[in-house]
Amino acid sequence: MKKSLASLASKTGIVLIASAALYTALPTGAGEFPDEWTWDDKPEQRAGHAALEGKPMPRLNLSSCMNGMVTASDIKGKVVIVDFFATWCGPCMRAIPHNNELLKKYKDQGLVIIGVCTSDSGQEKMEETVRSKGIEYPTARDPQLISEKNWGVQYYPTYAIVDRKGIVRAIGVQPSYVERVVKKLLDEPPPK
């Protein structure tokens, strides 16, 4: 599968990451982390994100990868942060150094970070942003906003955190709480 994804990416510039087929979905309840840890300030926002929690991670439909490409086999058995950001978003830009620090601190324990530049404006500045802000993790565009839709992104940044089994455990997490979620998930035993 890795070879076919790499071959597709090199031919088309588009990377699709799907993990549902790689993992056995185990029931995990939505809402295991406090709602106050999210940016969700409307019941419909929280309900949309809660509907994704406890389920296999939705597919990412990305292009124009920088800092390497991440495939489904690269994330198998890892805790994954998916950072949906916009190049014009101040809180997104302020979170980048913290993302880089998290990656350095937990990479050897199994953390992967994927930056997804989304929004209907500003994606043309992704490469410049990656270089000027020093993003050290794989980052790609969501040109057709498919990933944004699949993951219920309603604001920026939207952090989604996926466990080692490929299950979305939290989405909409504020940057100041991401590390707490990551530490809990890294402490869980890896899948067999």
XYZ file of N, CA, C and O in Angstrom, residues 12-183:
688
model
N 0.683 12.408 -9.250
C -0.400 13.387 -9.213
C -0.181 14.531 -8.244
O -0.866 15.534 -8.313
N 0.733 14.354 -7.294
C 0.926 15.376 -6.277
C -0.136 15.328 -5.196
O -0.199 16.176 -4.337
N -1.002 14.309 -5.235
C -2.065 14.186 -4.248
C -1.784 12.977 -3.377
O -1.415 11.920 -3.849
N -1.950 13.152 -2.083
C -1.753 12.062 -1.136
C -3.077 11.812 -0.428
O -3.709 12.740 0.062
N -3.469 10.562 -0.409
C -4.665 10.172 0.323
C -4.213 9.306 1.477
O -3.502 8.332 1.276
N -4.611 9.671 2.663
C -4.273 8.863 3.822
C -5.580 8.335 4.388
O -6.440 9.104 4.785
N -5.694 7.023 4.385
C -6.878 6.380 4.953
C -6.399 5.323 5.918
O -5.530 4.540 5.586
N -6.950 5.334 7.098
C -6.472 4.368 8.081
C -7.512 3.355 8.494
O -7.184 2.375 9.129
N -8.753 3.546 8.167
C -9.796 2.661 8.675
C -9.527 1.204 8.327
O -9.800 0.311 9.125
N -8.980 0.930 7.170
C -8.723 -0.447 6.774
C -7.554 -1.054 7.532
O -7.410 -2.261 7.594
N -6.702 -0.235 8.122
C -5.517 -0.741 8.806
C -5.767 -1.099 10.261
O -4.960 -1.762 10.879
N -6.844 -0.641 10.816
C -7.073 -0.803 12.240
C -8.409 -1.474 12.509
O -9.351 -1.331 11.746
N -8.485 -2.141 13.614
C -9.755 -2.661 14.087
C -10.346 -1.602 15.005
O -9.733 -1.211 15.983
N -11.524 -1.147 14.671
C -12.156 -0.103 15.470
C -12.644 -0.695 16.784
O -13.413 -1.631 16.802
N -12.171 -0.153 17.855
C -12.638 -0.537 19.172
C -13.515 0.579 19.685
O -13.230 1.751 19.449
N -14.583 0.263 20.380
C -15.450 1.331 20.856
C -14.720 2.255 21.831
O -14.139 1.812 22.796
N -14.720 3.498 21.515
C -14.147 4.520 22.382
C -15.177 5.633 22.438
O -15.604 6.119 21.398
N -15.560 6.034 23.598
C -16.613 7.022 23.727
C -16.162 8.428 23.398
O -15.040 8.807 23.691
N -17.046 9.159 22.765
C -16.794 10.574 22.533
C -16.917 11.289 23.867
O -17.574 10.819 24.783
N -16.266 12.410 23.983
C -16.398 13.217 25.185
C -15.569 12.745 26.357
O -15.872 13.084 27.487
N -14.518 11.972 26.104
C -13.696 11.515 27.232
C -12.822 12.629 27.783
O -12.328 12.526 28.900
N -12.626 13.685 27.013
C -11.883 14.852 27.470
C -12.883 15.984 27.688
O -13.901 16.062 27.011
N -12.618 16.878 28.627
C -13.591 17.941 28.938
C -13.906 18.824 27.734
O -13.007 19.196 26.968
N -15.168 19.157 27.576
C -15.586 20.058 26.499
C -14.866 21.402 26.584
O -14.629 22.049 25.566
N -14.494 21.816 27.808
C -13.805 23.097 27.994
C -12.428 23.100 27.336
O -11.831 24.149 27.162
N -11.921 21.927 26.994
C -10.620 21.838 26.329
C -10.730 22.137 24.837
O -9.721 22.216 24.147
N -11.951 22.282 24.330
C -12.141 22.538 22.901
C -12.483 24.007 22.665
O -12.818 24.745 23.597
N -12.412 24.384 21.391
C -12.856 25.714 20.979
C -14.360 25.724 20.727
O -14.927 26.764 20.421
N -14.993 24.561 20.786
C -16.424 24.464 20.472
C -17.242 25.284 21.462
O -17.375 24.920 22.622
N -17.785 26.402 20.985
C -18.581 27.251 21.875
C -20.068 27.197 21.544
O -20.871 27.868 22.177
N -20.429 26.379 20.554
C -21.835 26.205 20.195
C -22.159 24.718 20.264
O -21.341 23.887 19.869
N -23.337 24.363 20.745
C -23.689 22.943 20.861
C -23.566 22.182 19.541
O -23.138 21.033 19.527
N -23.921 22.824 18.432
C -23.835 22.130 17.139
C -22.381 21.858 16.730
O -22.094 20.851 16.096
N -21.459 22.751 17.106
C -20.042 22.491 16.840
C -19.576 21.277 17.635
O -18.930 20.382 17.100
N -19.887 21.266 18.929
C -19.466 20.151 19.777
C -20.090 18.846 19.303
O -19.442 17.806 19.274
N -21.366 18.903 18.915
C -22.059 17.695 18.443
C -21.406 17.157 17.170
O -21.226 15.944 17.022
N -21.021 18.051 16.262
C -20.360 17.620 15.026
C -19.029 16.949 15.295
O -18.705 15.915 14.699
N -18.261 17.521 16.198
C -16.967 16.920 16.536
C -17.147 15.630 17.330
O -16.459 14.641 17.090
N -18.086 15.624 18.271
C -18.331 14.426 19.073
C -18.757 13.255 18.193
O -18.437 12.102 18.493
N -19.429 13.548 17.083
C -19.849 12.486 16.164
C -18.654 11.802 15.502
O -18.750 10.650 15.084
N -17.525 12.491 15.399
C -16.311 11.908 14.812
C -15.469 11.169 15.842
O -14.705 10.268 15.495
N -15.578 11.562 17.095
C -14.774 10.959 18.157
C -15.229 9.532 18.418
O -16.417 9.231 18.386
N -14.256 8.659 18.610
C -14.565 7.255 18.837
C -14.687 6.454 17.552
O -14.970 5.266 17.584
N -14.442 7.101 16.410
C -14.547 6.434 15.106
C -13.190 6.474 14.401
O -12.336 7.301 14.722
N -12.997 5.589 13.410
C -11.739 5.637 12.650
C -11.537 7.008 12.010
O -12.499 7.670 11.611
N -10.258 7.408 11.945
C -9.966 8.727 11.390
C -10.460 8.823 9.948
O -10.297 7.896 9.165
N -11.103 9.934 9.612
C -11.518 10.154 8.226
C -10.295 10.270 7.311
O -9.191 10.576 7.751
N -10.521 10.058 6.068
C -9.461 10.150 5.074
C -8.991 11.597 4.922
O -9.775 12.532 5.071
N -7.711 11.743 4.653
C -7.137 13.052 4.319
C -6.874 13.069 2.818
O -6.259 12.147 2.286
N -7.340 14.096 2.149
C -7.146 14.254 0.714
C -6.267 15.486 0.524
O -6.752 16.607 0.556
N -4.957 15.268 0.369
C -3.990 16.362 0.428
C -3.111 16.420 -0.813
O -2.933 15.423 -1.505
N -2.514 17.593 -1.040
C -1.557 17.758 -2.142
C -0.451 18.716 -1.713
O -0.533 19.361 -0.679
N 0.578 18.806 -2.532
C 1.696 19.735 -2.322
C 2.379 19.528 -0.976
O 2.555 20.474 -0.205
N 2.770 18.311 -0.690
C 3.408 17.989 0.591
C 4.758 18.661 0.723
O 5.531 18.725 -0.229
N 5.049 19.139 1.915
C 6.366 19.662 2.278
C 6.824 18.946 3.540
O 5.996 18.488 4.327
N 8.129 18.847 3.734
C 8.721 18.164 4.897
C 8.408 16.677 4.908
O 8.264 16.067 5.954
N 8.302 16.107 3.733
C 8.049 14.677 3.622
C 6.579 14.376 3.460
O 5.711 15.229 3.627
N 6.339 13.140 3.098
C 4.980 12.666 2.885
C 4.669 11.634 3.967
O 5.538 10.859 4.356
N 3.454 11.617 4.459
C 3.031 10.643 5.454
C 2.026 9.708 4.795
O 1.065 10.163 4.174
N 2.289 8.410 4.918
C 1.377 7.417 4.367
C 0.654 6.705 5.500
O 1.011 6.848 6.674
N -0.325 5.906 5.139
C -1.082 5.158 6.141
C -0.164 4.259 6.955
O -0.324 4.139 8.169
N 0.816 3.643 6.319
C 1.721 2.762 7.080
C 2.621 3.560 8.026
O 3.053 3.039 9.052
N 2.890 4.835 7.706
C 3.714 5.677 8.578
C 3.007 6.012 9.894
O 3.668 6.305 10.889
N 1.688 6.012 9.888
C 0.957 6.394 11.090
C 0.401 5.194 11.853
O -0.109 5.354 12.957
N 0.523 4.022 11.281
C 0.004 2.825 11.949
C 0.710 2.641 13.290
O 1.930 2.633 13.374
N -0.066 2.531 14.353
C 0.482 2.340 15.688
C 1.014 3.600 16.338
O 1.601 3.549 17.412
N 0.788 4.760 15.725
C 1.282 6.040 16.245
C 0.114 6.887 16.749
O -1.025 6.706 16.346
N 0.428 7.826 17.610
C -0.523 8.862 17.996
C -0.317 9.997 16.993
O 0.816 10.416 16.743
N -1.408 10.459 16.404
C -1.326 11.447 15.326
C -2.086 12.708 15.706
O -3.254 12.644 16.105
N -1.401 13.829 15.574
C -2.056 15.132 15.667
C -2.258 15.609 14.238
O -1.303 15.657 13.455
N -3.486 15.950 13.897
C -3.764 16.590 12.610
C -4.112 18.034 12.943
O -5.096 18.306 13.632
N -3.253 18.947 12.475
C -3.424 20.378 12.750
C -3.974 21.048 11.500
O -3.253 21.258 10.528
N -5.264 21.352 11.505
C -5.895 22.073 10.406
C -5.696 23.556 10.668
O -6.137 24.078 11.695
N -5.014 24.223 9.745
C -4.695 25.632 9.953
C -4.918 26.440 8.685
O -5.065 25.893 7.598
N -4.943 27.750 8.849
C -5.020 28.687 7.733
C -3.812 29.617 7.826
O -3.390 29.988 8.930
N -3.266 29.986 6.687
C -2.059 30.825 6.670
C -2.320 32.215 7.240
O -1.396 32.870 7.704
N -3.556 32.665 7.226
C -3.903 34.006 7.712
C -4.307 34.005 9.193
O -4.612 35.048 9.758
N -4.299 32.844 9.830
C -4.816 32.684 11.199
C -3.713 32.929 12.225
O -2.757 32.151 12.324
N -3.839 33.992 13.009
C -2.851 34.322 14.038
C -2.641 33.226 15.064
O -1.498 32.835 15.335
N -3.717 32.681 15.680
C -3.521 31.597 16.643
C -2.839 30.372 16.023
O -2.068 29.680 16.696
N -3.106 30.110 14.749
C -2.450 28.985 14.053
C -0.949 29.218 13.976
O -0.151 28.306 14.253
N -0.560 30.425 13.611
C 0.870 30.734 13.458
C 1.571 30.708 14.815
O 2.699 30.230 14.930
N 0.881 31.182 15.858
C 1.480 31.161 17.203
C 1.639 29.748 17.747
O 2.484 29.498 18.602
N 0.842 28.798 17.244
C 0.902 27.412 17.726
C 2.039 26.613 17.087
O 2.421 25.567 17.615
N 2.596 27.078 15.982
C 3.617 26.306 15.262
C 4.838 25.980 16.123
O 5.265 24.815 16.153
N 5.423 26.930 16.848
C 6.577 26.557 17.680
C 6.234 25.471 18.699
O 7.046 24.571 18.952
N 5.046 25.529 19.279
C 4.624 24.498 20.232
C 4.491 23.147 19.534
O 4.887 22.108 20.085
N 3.941 23.133 18.316
C 3.844 21.881 17.549
C 5.237 21.291 17.323
O 5.447 20.088 17.510
N 6.183 22.144 16.921
C 7.558 21.676 16.701
C 8.152 21.088 17.982
O 8.811 20.042 17.944
N 7.899 21.757 19.121
C 8.405 21.262 20.409
C 7.774 19.918 20.774
O 8.465 19.019 21.263
N 6.460 19.788 20.563
C 5.782 18.519 20.849
C 6.392 17.385 20.028
O 6.620 16.290 20.550
N 6.638 17.659 18.760
C 7.208 16.626 17.897
C 8.582 16.200 18.403
O 8.863 14.994 18.508
N 9.425 17.151 18.735
C 10.756 16.817 19.253
C 10.664 16.011 20.551
O 11.388 15.050 20.759
N 9.746 16.403 21.416
C 9.619 15.786 22.735
C 9.062 14.362 22.673
O 9.491 13.489 23.435
N 8.121 14.102 21.752
C 7.398 12.831 21.770
C 7.562 11.963 20.522
O 6.985 10.873 20.467
N 8.319 12.408 19.560
C 8.466 11.638 18.314
C 8.961 10.223 18.593
O 8.429 9.251 18.040
N 9.954 10.082 19.439
C 10.512 8.764 19.732
C 9.535 7.867 20.493
O 9.734 6.650 20.547
N 8.498 8.458 21.067
C 7.473 7.670 21.760
C 6.317 7.306 20.836
O 5.396 6.609 21.244
N 6.363 7.813 19.589
C 5.332 7.439 18.629
C 4.398 8.547 18.211
O 3.291 8.283 17.746
N 4.804 9.815 18.318
C 3.948 10.921 17.896
C 4.272 11.326 16.460
O 5.438 11.428 16.076
N 3.218 11.562 15.695
C 3.319 12.090 14.337
C 2.422 13.324 14.280
O 1.313 13.312 14.817
N 2.899 14.376 13.650
C 2.078 15.574 13.426
C 1.946 15.775 11.928
O 2.932 15.681 11.183
N 0.728 16.053 11.498
C 0.452 16.368 10.098
C -0.208 17.736 10.064
O -1.262 17.938 10.678
N 0.405 18.670 9.362
C -0.198 19.985 9.182
C -1.048 19.972 7.924
O -0.591 19.502 6.879
N -2.263 20.473 8.025
C -3.162 20.541 6.872
C -3.552 21.998 6.679
O -4.302 22.569 7.482
N -3.015 22.597 5.625
C -3.338 23.977 5.279
C -4.657 23.961 4.523
O -4.741 23.437 3.416
N -5.672 24.515 5.138
C -6.996 24.483 4.545
C -7.564 25.905 4.523
O -6.797 26.856 4.615
N -8.819 26.077 4.363
C -9.498 27.357 4.213
C -9.636 27.669 2.730
O -8.813 27.244 1.911
N -10.646 28.430 2.412
C -10.852 28.767 1.003
C -10.000 29.955 0.564
O -10.084 30.389 -0.575
N -9.151 30.461 1.445
C -8.210 31.507 1.030
C -6.873 31.303 1.745
O -6.837 30.814 2.867
N -5.800 31.642 1.073
C -4.477 31.601 1.677
C -3.661 30.348 1.438
O -2.487 30.305 1.812
N -4.238 29.317 0.824
C -3.468 28.091 0.613
C -2.270 28.301 -0.314
O -1.272 27.602 -0.194
N -2.372 29.286 -1.179
C -1.249 29.563 -2.096
C -0.009 30.037 -1.330
O 1.097 30.040 -1.863
N -0.161 30.398 -0.071
C 0.964 30.858 0.752
C 1.523 29.750 1.652
O 2.367 30.012 2.500
N 1.060 28.505 1.468
C 1.484 27.432 2.362
C 2.995 27.226 2.351
O 3.614 27.173 3.401
N 3.595 27.095 1.169
C 5.036 26.843 1.096
C 5.828 27.942 1.784
O 6.752 27.678 2.554
N 5.463 29.185 1.522
C 6.122 30.331 2.157
C 5.963 30.271 3.677
O 6.907 30.519 4.426
N 4.769 29.916 4.140
C 4.496 29.823 5.575
C 5.324 28.714 6.218
O 5.891 28.906 7.295
N 5.404 27.557 5.566
C 6.193 26.444 6.100
C 7.642 26.881 6.295
O 8.247 26.633 7.340
N 8.186 27.564 5.297
C 9.587 28.017 5.392
C 9.759 29.140 6.407
O 10.629 29.079 7.273
N 8.919 30.166 6.329
C 9.127 31.341 7.187
C 8.809 31.076 8.658
O 9.417 31.674 9.536
N 7.885 30.181 8.924
C 7.505 29.863 10.312
C 8.270 28.664 10.863
O 8.114 28.312 12.031
N 9.076 28.025 10.017
C 9.903 26.913 10.485
C 9.133 25.653 10.829
O 9.519 24.925 11.752
N 8.064 25.363 10.108
C 7.302 24.133 10.365
C 8.202 22.943 10.067
O 8.785 22.844 8.996
N 8.331 22.030 11.034
C 9.254 20.901 10.937
C 8.565 19.574 10.672
O 9.232 18.548 10.567
N 7.266 19.540 10.560
C 6.504 18.313 10.363
C 5.852 18.334 8.981
O 5.694 19.398 8.378
N 5.484 17.158 8.462
C 4.843 17.113 7.145
C 3.604 18.004 7.108
O 2.767 17.977 8.020
N 3.524 18.785 6.048
C 2.428 19.741 5.887
C 1.991 19.713 4.433
O 2.825 19.637 3.534
N 0.694 19.772 4.208
C 0.164 19.715 2.849
C -1.089 20.565 2.742
O -1.660 20.984 3.750
N -1.494 20.790 1.509
C -2.710 21.570 1.231
C -3.930 20.655 1.166
O -3.835 19.485 0.840
N -5.068 21.277 1.402
C -6.385 20.641 1.257
C -7.113 21.432 0.164
O -8.037 22.183 0.441
N -6.674 21.273 -1.104
C -7.107 22.194 -2.154
C -8.608 22.215 -2.423
O -9.148 23.262 -2.764
N -9.267 21.093 -2.278
C -10.702 21.054 -2.553
C -11.533 21.088 -1.269
O -12.740 20.908 -1.313
N -10.863 21.305 -0.144
C -11.502 21.386 1.180
C -12.248 20.098 1.561
O -13.136 20.107 2.412
N -11.838 18.986 0.955
C -12.454 17.694 1.264
C -12.096 17.267 2.682
O -12.950 16.814 3.445
N -10.825 17.405 3.041
C -10.406 17.021 4.394
C -11.086 17.904 5.432
O -11.540 17.416 6.475
N -11.150 19.193 5.160
C -11.822 20.124 6.067
C -13.259 19.672 6.327
O -13.711 19.628 7.472
N -13.959 19.273 5.275
C -15.341 18.819 5.406
C -15.409 17.490 6.165
O -16.206 17.344 7.097
N -14.567 16.516 5.767
C -14.594 15.190 6.392
C -14.318 15.242 7.891
O -14.804 14.405 8.645
N -13.493 16.204 8.320
C -13.090 16.302 9.725
C -13.913 17.327 10.500
O -13.650 17.578 11.673
N -14.897 17.950 9.878
C -15.765 18.888 10.585
C -15.068 20.156 11.039
O -15.404 20.713 12.087
N -14.107 20.645 10.251
C -13.364 21.846 10.621
C -14.275 23.063 10.457
O -14.803 23.310 9.381
N -14.436 23.809 11.544
C -15.299 24.991 11.536
C -14.556 26.242 11.977
O -15.119 27.331 11.974
N -13.315 26.077 12.420
C -12.503 27.198 12.881
C -11.045 26.767 12.823
O -10.740 25.585 12.634
N -10.167 27.746 12.991
C -8.722 27.484 12.921
C -8.041 28.014 14.166
O -8.422 29.082 14.619
N -7.078 27.315 14.692
C -6.718 25.963 14.296
C -7.729 24.963 14.841
O -8.344 25.185 15.882
N -7.887 23.873 14.109
C -8.639 22.730 14.611
C -7.642 21.595 14.763
O -7.023 21.168 13.797
N -7.465 21.165 15.991
C -6.590 20.027 16.275
C -7.450 18.783 16.447
O -8.400 18.786 17.226
N -7.079 17.738 15.720
C -7.687 16.419 15.897
C -6.578 15.493 16.364
O -5.450 15.559 15.852
N -6.879 14.641 17.331
C -5.864 13.746 17.862
C -6.394 12.319 17.756
O -7.494 12.005 18.212
N -5.570 11.488 17.116
C -5.926 10.111 16.780
C -5.039 9.178 17.589
O -3.831 9.402 17.710
N -5.630 8.115 18.122
C -4.852 7.190 18.940
C -4.097 6.162 18.091
O -4.180 6.164 16.864
N -3.370 5.291 18.751
C -2.528 4.296 18.073
C -3.332 3.287 17.260
O -2.787 2.578 16.436
N -4.624 3.203 17.518
C -5.489 2.275 16.786
C -6.166 2.947 15.591
O -6.970 2.329 14.910
N -5.866 4.234 15.375
C -6.470 4.954 14.254
C -7.827 5.539 14.565
O -8.576 5.906 13.664
N -8.146 5.671 15.853
C -9.447 6.183 16.283
C -9.310 7.644 16.698
O -8.413 7.997 17.466
N -10.201 8.502 16.199
C -10.231 9.908 16.612
C -10.684 9.946 18.066
O -11.767 9.488 18.402
N -9.840 10.489 18.914
C -10.168 10.553 20.337
C -10.578 11.949 20.771
O -11.303 12.105 21.760
N -10.096 12.970 20.065
C -10.466 14.348 20.414
C -10.349 15.201 19.168
O -9.429 15.021 18.368
N -11.283 16.110 19.010
C -11.214 17.045 17.881
C -11.722 18.405 18.347
O -12.646 18.490 19.154
N -11.042 19.451 17.880
C -11.380 20.807 18.293
C -10.605 21.259 19.519
O -10.920 22.284 20.111
N -9.573 20.499 19.881
C -8.814 20.767 21.101
C -8.047 22.087 20.975
O -7.404 22.350 19.962
N -8.105 22.894 22.019
C -7.327 24.131 22.055
C -5.842 23.779 22.167
O -5.477 22.793 22.823
N -4.961 24.573 21.549
C -3.530 24.269 21.589
C -2.974 24.025 22.990
O -2.115 23.166 23.175
N -3.477 24.728 23.985
C -2.938 24.587 25.339
C -3.273 23.236 25.984
O -2.676 22.874 26.995
N -4.190 22.473 25.408
C -4.560 21.162 25.951
C -4.068 19.993 25.109
O -4.227 18.834 25.512
N -3.509 20.260 23.943
C -3.094 19.191 23.036
C -2.107 18.242 23.713
O -2.246 17.018 23.617
N -1.123 18.772 24.417
C -0.115 17.913 25.029
C -0.727 16.966 26.062
O -0.314 15.808 26.162
N -1.708 17.420 26.812
C -2.349 16.540 27.805
C -3.002 15.337 27.125
O -2.919 14.211 27.613
N -3.695 15.606 26.011
C -4.341 14.517 25.276
C -3.281 13.571 24.717
O -3.387 12.347 24.842
N -2.242 14.133 24.118
C -1.169 13.329 23.528
C -0.530 12.430 24.584
O -0.327 11.227 24.354
N -0.202 12.986 25.751
C 0.438 12.190 26.807
C -0.443 11.018 27.223
O 0.043 9.904 27.401
